[in-house]
Coordinates of C-alpha atoms in Angstrom, one line a residue:
S1 CA -36.3 24.8 43.2
L2 CA -33.7 25.9 45.7
A3 CA -35.5 29.2 46.5
S4 CA -37.0 29.1 49.9
T5 CA -38.8 32.1 51.4
A6 CA -37.5 33.6 54.6
I7 CA -40.5 34.2 56.9
T8 CA -40.8 35.8 60.4
C9 CA -41.8 34.3 63.7
F10 CA -45.3 35.7 63.1
T11 CA -46.0 34.4 59.6
R12 CA -49.2 32.3 59.6
G13 CA -50.3 29.6 57.2
L14 CA -52.9 31.9 55.7
D15 CA -50.1 34.4 54.9
L16 CA -48.5 32.0 52.4
R17 CA -49.9 31.9 48.9
K18 CA -48.9 28.5 47.4
E19 CA -50.2 25.0 47.8
T20 CA -46.8 23.8 48.8
E21 CA -44.2 26.3 49.9
D22 CA -40.7 25.9 51.3
V23 CA -40.0 28.5 54.0
L24 CA -37.1 29.3 56.3
C25 CA -37.9 29.9 60.0
P26 CA -35.6 32.4 61.8
A27 CA -33.8 31.4 65.0
N28 CA -34.7 32.4 68.5
C29 CA -38.4 33.1 68.1
P30 CA -39.8 33.5 71.7
L31 CA -42.0 30.4 72.1
W32 CA -44.8 32.2 73.9
Q33 CA -45.4 34.5 70.9
F34 CA -46.6 31.5 68.9
Y35 CA -50.3 31.0 68.3
V36 CA -50.8 27.4 67.2
F37 CA -54.2 25.7 66.8
G38 CA -54.3 21.9 66.4
D39 CA -51.8 19.0 66.2
G40 CA -50.3 17.6 63.0
V41 CA -53.0 19.4 61.0
Y42 CA -52.9 23.0 62.0
A43 CA -55.6 25.7 61.4
S44 CA -54.1 28.2 58.9
L45 CA -54.5 30.9 61.6
S46 CA -51.4 29.2 63.3
S47 CA -47.9 30.5 63.2
V48 CA -46.0 28.4 60.6
C49 CA -42.7 28.3 62.6
G50 CA -44.7 27.7 65.8
A51 CA -46.4 24.7 64.2
A52 CA -43.0 23.4 62.9
I53 CA -41.5 23.5 66.4
H54 CA -44.6 22.0 67.9
R55 CA -44.4 19.2 65.4
G56 CA -40.7 18.6 66.0
V57 CA -39.7 19.5 62.4
I58 CA -37.3 22.2 63.6
T59 CA -36.1 23.5 67.0
S60 CA -36.0 27.1 68.2
A61 CA -32.8 27.4 66.2
G62 CA -35.0 27.7 63.1
G63 CA -34.5 26.0 59.8
A64 CA -36.2 25.0 56.6
V65 CA -39.8 23.8 56.6
R66 CA -42.1 22.6 53.8
V67 CA -45.7 23.8 54.3
Q68 CA -48.5 22.0 52.6
A69 CA -52.0 23.6 52.3
L70 CA -54.9 21.5 53.5
P71 CA -58.7 21.9 53.6
G72 CA -60.4 23.3 56.7
Q73 CA -61.9 21.1 59.4
E74 CA -63.6 21.0 62.7
N75 CA -62.2 20.5 66.2
Y76 CA -58.5 21.2 66.1
P77 CA -57.2 19.7 69.3
A78 CA -55.0 21.3 71.9
V79 CA -51.7 19.4 72.5
N80 CA -48.6 20.4 74.4
A81 CA -45.5 19.4 72.5
N82 CA -41.9 20.7 72.4
G83 CA -42.5 23.6 74.7
I84 CA -45.5 24.9 72.8
Q85 CA -49.1 24.6 74.0
S86 CA -51.4 24.5 71.0
Q87 CA -55.0 25.7 71.4
V88 CA -58.4 24.3 70.6
L89 CA -60.3 25.8 67.6
A90 CA -63.9 24.7 66.8
R91 CA -63.6 25.2 63.1
W92 CA -61.5 27.0 60.5
A93 CA -61.7 27.3 56.7
S94 CA -58.2 26.1 55.8
S95 CA -55.4 24.1 57.4
F96 CA -51.7 23.2 56.7
S97 CA -49.2 20.5 57.7
V98 CA -45.4 20.9 58.1
T99 CA -42.6 18.6 57.2
G100 CA -38.8 19.0 57.4
I101 CA -36.5 19.5 54.4
K102 CA -33.0 18.1 54.6
N103 CA -31.2 20.1 52.0
P104 CA -28.1 22.0 53.2
A105 CA -27.9 24.1 49.9
L106 CA -31.5 25.2 50.5
E107 CA -30.8 26.2 54.0
A108 CA -27.8 28.2 53.0
V109 CA -29.7 30.1 50.4
G110 CA -32.6 30.8 52.8
R111 CA -30.4 31.6 55.7
S112 CA -28.7 34.5 53.9
V113 CA -32.1 36.0 53.1
S114 CA -33.3 35.6 56.7
T115 CA -30.5 37.6 58.3
A116 CA -32.2 40.7 56.9
R117 CA -35.3 40.1 59.0
P118 CA -35.6 42.6 61.9
S119 CA -35.7 41.6 65.5
T120 CA -35.4 37.8 65.1
G121 CA -32.0 36.3 64.3
K122 CA -28.9 36.5 66.4
R123 CA -27.7 39.7 68.0
P124 CA -26.6 42.3 65.5
K125 CA -22.9 43.4 65.3
K126 CA -23.5 46.7 67.0
P127 CA -25.6 46.1 70.1
L128 CA -25.6 49.9 70.8
D129 CA -27.8 50.7 67.8
K130 CA -30.2 48.0 68.8
K131 CA -30.5 49.7 72.2
A132 CA -31.0 53.1 70.6
G133 CA -33.9 51.8 68.5
N134 CA -35.4 53.5 65.5
K135 CA -34.3 57.1 65.8
D136 CA -36.4 58.1 62.7
C137 CA -39.5 57.2 64.7
K138 CA -39.4 59.3 67.9
A139 CA -42.8 59.0 69.6
D140 CA -44.3 58.4 73.0
I141 CA -47.1 55.9 72.4
A142 CA -49.9 54.6 74.7
F143 CA -51.7 51.5 73.4
L144 CA -55.2 51.7 74.9
I145 CA -56.4 48.1 74.5
D146 CA -59.9 46.8 74.8
G147 CA -60.4 44.6 77.9
S148 CA -64.2 44.6 77.9
Y149 CA -66.6 41.6 77.7
N150 CA -67.3 42.9 74.2
I151 CA -64.0 41.5 73.1
G152 CA -63.7 38.4 75.3
Q153 CA -60.7 36.5 76.4
R154 CA -59.8 34.8 73.1
R155 CA -59.9 38.0 70.9
F156 CA -58.2 39.8 73.8
N157 CA -55.2 37.4 73.3
L158 CA -55.2 38.1 69.5
Q159 CA -55.3 41.8 70.3
K160 CA -52.2 41.4 72.5
N161 CA -50.5 39.5 69.7
F162 CA -51.2 42.3 67.3
V163 CA -50.0 45.0 69.7
G164 CA -46.8 43.0 70.3
K165 CA -46.1 42.8 66.5
V166 CA -46.7 46.6 66.2
A167 CA -44.4 47.2 69.2
V168 CA -41.6 45.1 67.7
M169 CA -41.8 46.7 64.2
L170 CA -41.8 50.2 65.7
G171 CA -38.2 49.7 66.8
I172 CA -38.4 50.5 70.5
G173 CA -35.2 51.8 72.0
T174 CA -33.7 54.5 74.2
E175 CA -33.7 57.0 71.3
G176 CA -36.6 55.6 69.4
P177 CA -40.2 55.1 70.2
H178 CA -41.3 54.4 73.8
V179 CA -44.5 52.6 74.5
G180 CA -46.9 51.8 77.4
V181 CA -50.2 50.0 77.7
V182 CA -53.5 51.0 79.3
Q183 CA -56.4 48.6 79.5
A184 CA -59.9 49.9 79.0
S185 CA -62.7 48.0 80.7
E186 CA -65.1 49.2 83.5
H187 CA -62.3 51.3 84.9
P188 CA -59.1 52.1 83.1
K189 CA -55.9 50.5 84.3
I190 CA -52.4 51.7 83.3
E191 CA -50.6 48.4 82.8
F192 CA -47.1 49.9 82.3
Y193 CA -45.7 53.4 81.6
L194 CA -43.3 54.7 78.9
K195 CA -40.4 54.7 81.3
N196 CA -40.8 51.0 82.4
F197 CA -39.2 49.4 79.3
T198 CA -36.9 50.6 76.5
A199 CA -36.3 47.3 74.8
A200 CA -38.7 45.5 72.5
K201 CA -38.1 42.2 74.2
E202 CA -39.2 43.6 77.6
V203 CA -42.2 45.2 76.1
L204 CA -43.3 42.0 74.4
F205 CA -42.9 40.1 77.7
A206 CA -45.0 42.7 79.5
I207 CA -47.7 42.5 76.9
K208 CA -47.7 38.8 77.0
E209 CA -48.3 39.0 80.8
L210 CA -51.3 41.3 80.6
G211 CA -54.5 39.8 82.2
F212 CA -57.9 40.2 80.7
R213 CA -60.1 42.4 83.0
G214 CA -63.6 42.3 81.5
G215 CA -66.4 44.8 82.2
N216 CA -68.1 47.5 80.0
S217 CA -66.0 49.0 77.3
N218 CA -65.7 52.5 78.9
T219 CA -63.3 53.7 76.2
G220 CA -64.2 57.4 76.7
K221 CA -63.3 57.2 80.4
A222 CA -60.1 55.3 79.6
L223 CA -59.1 57.8 76.8
K224 CA -59.6 60.8 79.1
H225 CA -57.7 59.2 81.9
T226 CA -54.8 58.3 79.6
A227 CA -54.6 61.8 78.0
Q228 CA -54.5 63.4 81.5
K229 CA -52.4 61.0 83.5
F230 CA -50.2 58.9 81.2
F231 CA -47.9 61.4 79.6
S232 CA -46.4 63.2 82.6
L233 CA -42.6 63.8 82.7
E234 CA -42.3 61.6 85.8
N235 CA -44.0 58.7 84.0
G236 CA -41.4 58.9 81.2
A237 CA -42.9 61.3 78.6
R238 CA -40.2 63.2 76.7
K239 CA -40.2 66.9 75.9
G240 CA -40.9 67.8 72.3
I241 CA -41.7 64.3 71.1
P242 CA -45.2 63.5 69.7
K243 CA -47.6 62.0 72.2
I244 CA -49.8 59.3 70.6
I245 CA -52.7 57.2 72.0
V246 CA -53.7 54.2 69.8
V247 CA -57.2 53.2 70.9
F248 CA -58.3 49.7 70.0
I249 CA -62.1 49.3 69.9
D250 CA -63.8 45.9 69.4
G251 CA -67.3 46.8 68.2
W252 CA -68.1 50.1 69.9
P253 CA -67.6 52.0 73.1
S254 CA -70.3 51.8 75.9
D255 CA -69.7 55.4 77.0
D256 CA -69.3 58.8 75.4
I257 CA -66.0 59.3 73.7
E258 CA -66.4 62.8 72.3
E259 CA -65.4 64.7 75.4
A260 CA -62.4 62.5 75.9
G261 CA -61.3 63.4 72.3
I262 CA -61.5 67.1 73.2
V263 CA -59.4 66.6 76.3
A264 CA -56.8 64.7 74.4
R265 CA -56.5 67.4 71.8
E266 CA -56.2 70.0 74.6
F267 CA -53.3 68.0 76.1
G268 CA -51.6 67.9 72.7
V269 CA -52.1 64.1 72.3
N270 CA -52.6 62.6 68.8
V271 CA -55.5 60.0 69.0
F272 CA -55.7 57.1 66.6
I273 CA -58.6 54.7 66.6
V274 CA -58.2 51.2 65.4
S275 CA -61.7 49.8 65.1
V276 CA -62.1 46.1 64.7
A277 CA -65.4 44.3 63.7
K278 CA -67.3 47.5 63.3
P279 CA -71.0 47.3 64.2
T280 CA -73.3 45.5 61.7
T281 CA -76.5 47.1 60.4
E282 CA -78.5 45.1 63.1
E283 CA -76.2 46.3 65.8
L284 CA -76.2 50.0 64.9
G285 CA -79.3 50.6 67.1
M286 CA -77.2 49.7 70.2
V287 CA -74.5 52.2 69.4
Q288 CA -74.7 55.3 71.5
D289 CA -73.0 57.5 68.9
I290 CA -72.5 56.2 65.3
G291 CA -69.9 58.8 64.6
F292 CA -67.7 57.8 67.6
V293 CA -64.5 57.4 65.6
D294 CA -64.7 60.8 63.9
K295 CA -65.3 62.5 67.3
A296 CA -62.4 61.0 69.1
V297 CA -59.6 61.1 66.5
C298 CA -57.0 63.9 66.4
R299 CA -58.4 65.1 63.0
N300 CA -61.2 63.7 61.0
N301 CA -59.1 63.5 57.9
G302 CA -58.9 59.7 57.4
F303 CA -55.3 59.5 58.6
F304 CA -56.1 58.8 62.3
S305 CA -58.7 56.1 61.8
Y306 CA -57.8 52.5 60.9
Q307 CA -60.0 49.6 60.4
M308 CA -59.5 45.8 60.6
P309 CA -62.3 43.5 59.7
T310 CA -61.5 40.9 62.4
W311 CA -58.7 40.0 64.9
F312 CA -57.8 37.1 62.6
G313 CA -55.2 37.6 59.9
T314 CA -54.0 41.0 61.1
T315 CA -50.3 40.6 60.2
K316 CA -50.7 42.6 57.0
Y317 CA -52.1 45.5 59.0
V318 CA -49.0 45.9 61.2
K319 CA -46.7 47.7 58.8
P320 CA -49.2 50.3 57.5
L321 CA -50.1 51.2 61.1
V322 CA -46.4 51.5 62.1
Q323 CA -45.8 53.8 59.2
K324 CA -48.6 56.1 60.3
L325 CA -47.3 56.1 63.9
C326 CA -43.9 57.1 62.6
S327 CA -45.1 59.9 60.4
H328 CA -43.9 62.7 62.6
E329 CA -45.1 65.6 60.4
Q330 CA -48.7 64.2 60.3
M331 CA -49.1 64.5 64.1
L332 CA -51.3 67.6 63.8
C333 CA -52.4 67.5 67.5
S334 CA -48.9 67.7 69.0
K335 CA -49.0 71.5 68.6
T336 CA -51.4 73.1 71.1
C337 CA -51.9 76.7 71.9
Y338 CA -50.0 76.0 75.1
N339 CA -46.8 74.9 73.5
S340 CA -46.8 76.7 70.1
V341 CA -47.3 80.4 70.6
N342 CA -45.2 83.5 71.1
I343 CA -46.9 86.0 73.4
G344 CA -45.5 89.5 73.6
F345 CA -46.8 91.7 76.4
L346 CA -46.8 95.5 75.7
I347 CA -47.3 97.2 79.1
D348 CA -48.1 100.8 79.9
G349 CA -45.5 102.4 82.2
S350 CA -47.0 105.9 82.1
S351 CA -47.2 108.1 85.2
S352 CA -51.0 107.6 85.6
V353 CA -50.6 103.9 86.4
G354 CA -48.7 104.4 89.6
D355 CA -46.4 101.9 91.5
S356 CA -48.9 99.7 93.2
N357 CA -51.1 99.3 90.1
F358 CA -48.0 98.5 88.0
R359 CA -47.5 95.5 90.4
L360 CA -51.0 94.4 89.5
V361 CA -50.2 94.6 85.8
L362 CA -47.1 92.4 86.3
E363 CA -49.2 89.9 88.3
F364 CA -51.7 89.8 85.4
I365 CA -49.1 89.1 82.7
S366 CA -47.4 86.5 85.0
N367 CA -50.7 84.7 85.4
V368 CA -51.3 84.6 81.7
A369 CA -47.8 83.4 81.0
K370 CA -48.0 80.7 83.6
A371 CA -50.6 78.8 81.6
F372 CA -48.2 78.1 78.7
E373 CA -45.5 75.5 78.3
I374 CA -42.5 77.7 77.9
S375 CA -39.3 76.1 76.5
D376 CA -36.8 76.4 73.7
I377 CA -39.0 74.2 71.6
G378 CA -42.3 75.4 73.1
S379 CA -44.0 78.7 73.7
K380 CA -42.0 81.9 74.2
I381 CA -42.7 85.1 76.1
A382 CA -41.4 88.7 75.7
V383 CA -42.2 92.0 77.5
V384 CA -41.9 95.6 76.4
Q385 CA -42.7 98.5 78.7
F386 CA -43.6 101.9 77.1
T387 CA -44.1 105.5 77.9
Y388 CA -43.2 108.0 75.2
D389 CA -40.2 105.7 75.0
Q390 CA -40.0 101.9 74.8
R391 CA -37.9 99.4 76.7
T392 CA -37.6 95.8 75.8
E393 CA -37.6 94.1 79.2
F394 CA -36.8 90.7 77.6
S395 CA -37.2 89.3 74.2
F396 CA -38.5 85.8 73.0
T397 CA -35.1 84.2 73.1
D398 CA -33.9 85.5 76.4
Y399 CA -35.6 83.0 78.7
T400 CA -36.6 79.4 77.8
T401 CA -38.1 78.2 81.1
K402 CA -41.2 79.3 82.9
E403 CA -39.3 79.9 86.2
K404 CA -36.9 82.3 84.5
V405 CA -39.7 84.2 82.7
L406 CA -41.7 84.6 85.8
S407 CA -38.7 85.8 87.8
A408 CA -37.8 88.3 85.1
M409 CA -41.3 89.6 85.2
R410 CA -41.1 90.2 88.9
N411 CA -38.0 92.2 88.4
I412 CA -39.4 94.7 85.9
R413 CA -39.0 98.3 87.2
Y414 CA -41.8 100.9 86.6
M415 CA -40.7 103.6 84.2
S416 CA -43.3 106.4 84.6
G417 CA -43.8 108.9 81.8
G418 CA -46.2 109.7 78.9
T419 CA -48.3 107.4 76.7
A420 CA -47.3 106.7 73.0
T421 CA -49.1 103.4 72.3
G422 CA -48.9 103.5 68.5
D423 CA -45.1 104.0 68.5
A424 CA -44.8 101.2 71.0
I425 CA -46.7 98.8 68.8
S426 CA -44.4 99.6 65.8
F427 CA -41.3 99.2 68.0
T428 CA -42.5 95.8 69.3
T429 CA -43.6 94.5 65.8
R430 CA -40.1 95.4 64.4
N431 CA -37.8 94.6 67.3
V432 CA -39.5 91.8 69.2
F433 CA -41.6 89.9 66.6
G434 CA -39.3 90.7 63.7
P435 CA -36.6 88.1 64.7
V436 CA -39.3 85.3 65.1
K437 CA -41.6 86.0 62.3
D438 CA -40.6 83.0 60.2
G439 CA -40.6 80.6 63.2
P440 CA -43.1 77.8 63.8
N441 CA -45.1 79.5 66.6
K442 CA -48.2 81.7 66.2
N443 CA -47.7 85.3 67.3
F444 CA -49.8 87.2 69.8
L445 CA -49.5 90.6 71.3
V446 CA -51.3 91.6 74.4
V447 CA -51.4 95.5 74.8
L448 CA -52.2 96.8 78.2
T449 CA -52.9 100.5 78.7
D450 CA -54.7 102.8 81.2
G451 CA -55.2 105.9 79.1
Q452 CA -55.5 107.8 75.9
S453 CA -52.6 107.4 73.5
Y454 CA -50.9 110.7 72.3
D455 CA -50.4 109.1 68.9
D456 CA -52.3 107.2 66.3
V457 CA -52.7 103.5 67.2
R458 CA -54.8 102.3 64.2
G459 CA -51.9 102.4 61.6
P460 CA -49.3 100.6 63.7
A461 CA -51.9 98.0 64.8
A462 CA -53.0 97.3 61.2
A463 CA -49.3 96.9 60.2
A464 CA -48.7 94.4 63.1
Q465 CA -51.7 92.4 62.1
K466 CA -50.6 92.3 58.5
A467 CA -47.3 90.9 59.8
G468 CA -49.2 88.0 61.3
I469 CA -49.6 89.2 64.9
T470 CA -52.9 88.8 66.6
I471 CA -53.6 91.6 69.0
F472 CA -55.6 91.5 72.2
S473 CA -56.1 94.9 73.8
V474 CA -56.7 95.2 77.6
G475 CA -57.8 98.6 78.9
V476 CA -58.0 99.9 82.4
A477 CA -59.5 103.0 83.9
W478 CA -59.3 105.9 81.4
A479 CA -58.4 103.9 78.3
P480 CA -60.9 104.9 75.6
L481 CA -62.9 102.1 74.1
D482 CA -62.3 103.4 70.6
D483 CA -58.6 103.1 70.9
L484 CA -58.9 99.6 72.3
K485 CA -61.1 98.5 69.5
D486 CA -58.9 100.1 66.9
M487 CA -55.9 98.1 68.1
A488 CA -57.7 94.7 68.5
S489 CA -57.8 92.0 65.9
E490 CA -61.1 90.9 64.4
P491 CA -63.6 90.0 65.7
R492 CA -62.9 93.1 67.8
E493 CA -65.4 92.3 70.5
S494 CA -63.7 89.1 71.5
H495 CA -60.2 90.7 71.3
T496 CA -61.0 93.7 73.5
F497 CA -61.1 93.7 77.3
F498 CA -61.8 96.5 79.7
T499 CA -61.9 97.0 83.5
R500 CA -62.5 100.1 85.6
E501 CA -60.0 99.1 88.3
F502 CA -56.6 97.5 88.1
T503 CA -57.9 94.9 90.6
G504 CA -60.3 93.7 87.8
L505 CA -57.4 92.4 85.7
E506 CA -57.3 89.2 87.7
Q507 CA -60.7 88.0 86.5
M508 CA -59.7 88.5 82.9
V509 CA -56.8 86.0 83.0
P510 CA -58.8 82.9 81.9
D511 CA -60.6 84.9 79.2
V512 CA -57.3 86.1 77.6
I513 CA -55.8 82.6 77.7
R514 CA -59.0 81.1 76.2
G515 CA -59.0 83.8 73.5
I516 CA -55.4 82.9 72.6
C517 CA -56.3 79.2 72.4
K518 CA -59.4 79.8 70.4
D519 CA -57.4 81.9 67.8
F520 CA -54.7 79.2 67.7
L521 CA -57.2 76.4 67.0
D522 CA -59.1 78.5 64.4
S523 CA -55.8 79.2 62.6
K524 CA -55.1 75.4 62.4
Q525 CA -58.4 74.2 61.0

């Protein structure tokens, strides 16, 4: 038959299904990407096109090859030929041989198919698009590879090979995914950052160059280090783009990974675990924590864990993993309480507060706001001051950077007057939260008062909560506890704060931030 199957640089003998199969190798496969075992008779683990170049059947310009399946054998030799160094393999269950096909018609048929293969053939017509990469897969990804004695040098190389294939298929580019690599061993080592390369070719070369470190597989330590240090803006992380760590574990980690998982979630990082060769029944006794995968992944819902039986024959696992990494809407950990909340501060400007205490109130709300990632796509802040009357100092859409928010807070002038807290809550629900009520962020209102309200607070607070706003009440000096509890969301104890003196506000800052984050997480579960 004239039909010949177009294959990729990575297709191995064991990926082909027939006894004899005619295939078409693409042009310009990088020689160092080839894994070839044997000489003349190749272990089916070998790259078909690599074996064909090694054998001299084709050159790196590609071409048609006939692949013949053969039984397995022992002692495949290592031979350097035609620019490819084949490797020794003690035994493998099946083999193949390669011969050339001289049939121009066949080549023509196959060649037209093979131009559709990604990232192999000649340069595409529009070099710009290639540079931009896959715009439908915007993600900042760290591959946390296993460099421990557990995995050993040989499987470490297979792991690099797999990571290289994933990197190519992702479609790395200036406007597509960016990747970096961290190696976990005794101590983690960031091999390269997101900003170092924006082309697949460069990334492949960098992966190829990685040296094996050895040591214990302190995956927990490496995961924590990566979550905290890898995704900074100066290291090339992009705002508003999902941060992902793909953790490769051969066997099991030698340290605790649960705390690292918590840290990663706090930092808004989506953790995937690719476990290879999971512990056998005999080995389970050596595993510190059998549930290590569930504890480290972003969500224990099956989506973030991925299993491969061995490092051999992993090509078929590349595409499903890439599809997961490109599923933007599944990245449940990208949204954290720090970057996905609207916080409105409703502050008491009544005459009992006084000028110097009012400064302490502004300091308190600044310190709470400071903890959040304020931006047009992140968290937002608004402030309303009230007496009998209300004044919107600024609304959620007025300032989209932390600097501007903090500077606007410093410039708030003290009003002085009576205290109508209930009215103020209704005003804020309607005018400040109304415009953002259908937005993606979770809404919080922090009410700060130093005295008894002249009007009813219970009705307005209930209406605000019904509109999806979580209320924290902060009372100072003469604020009656009953009022504070009536305003606060359930459970009231954890949403009500009180201090005798304005100077006591400072100590409450971490508790208020923690309260907001706890509510945010509970709402996501």
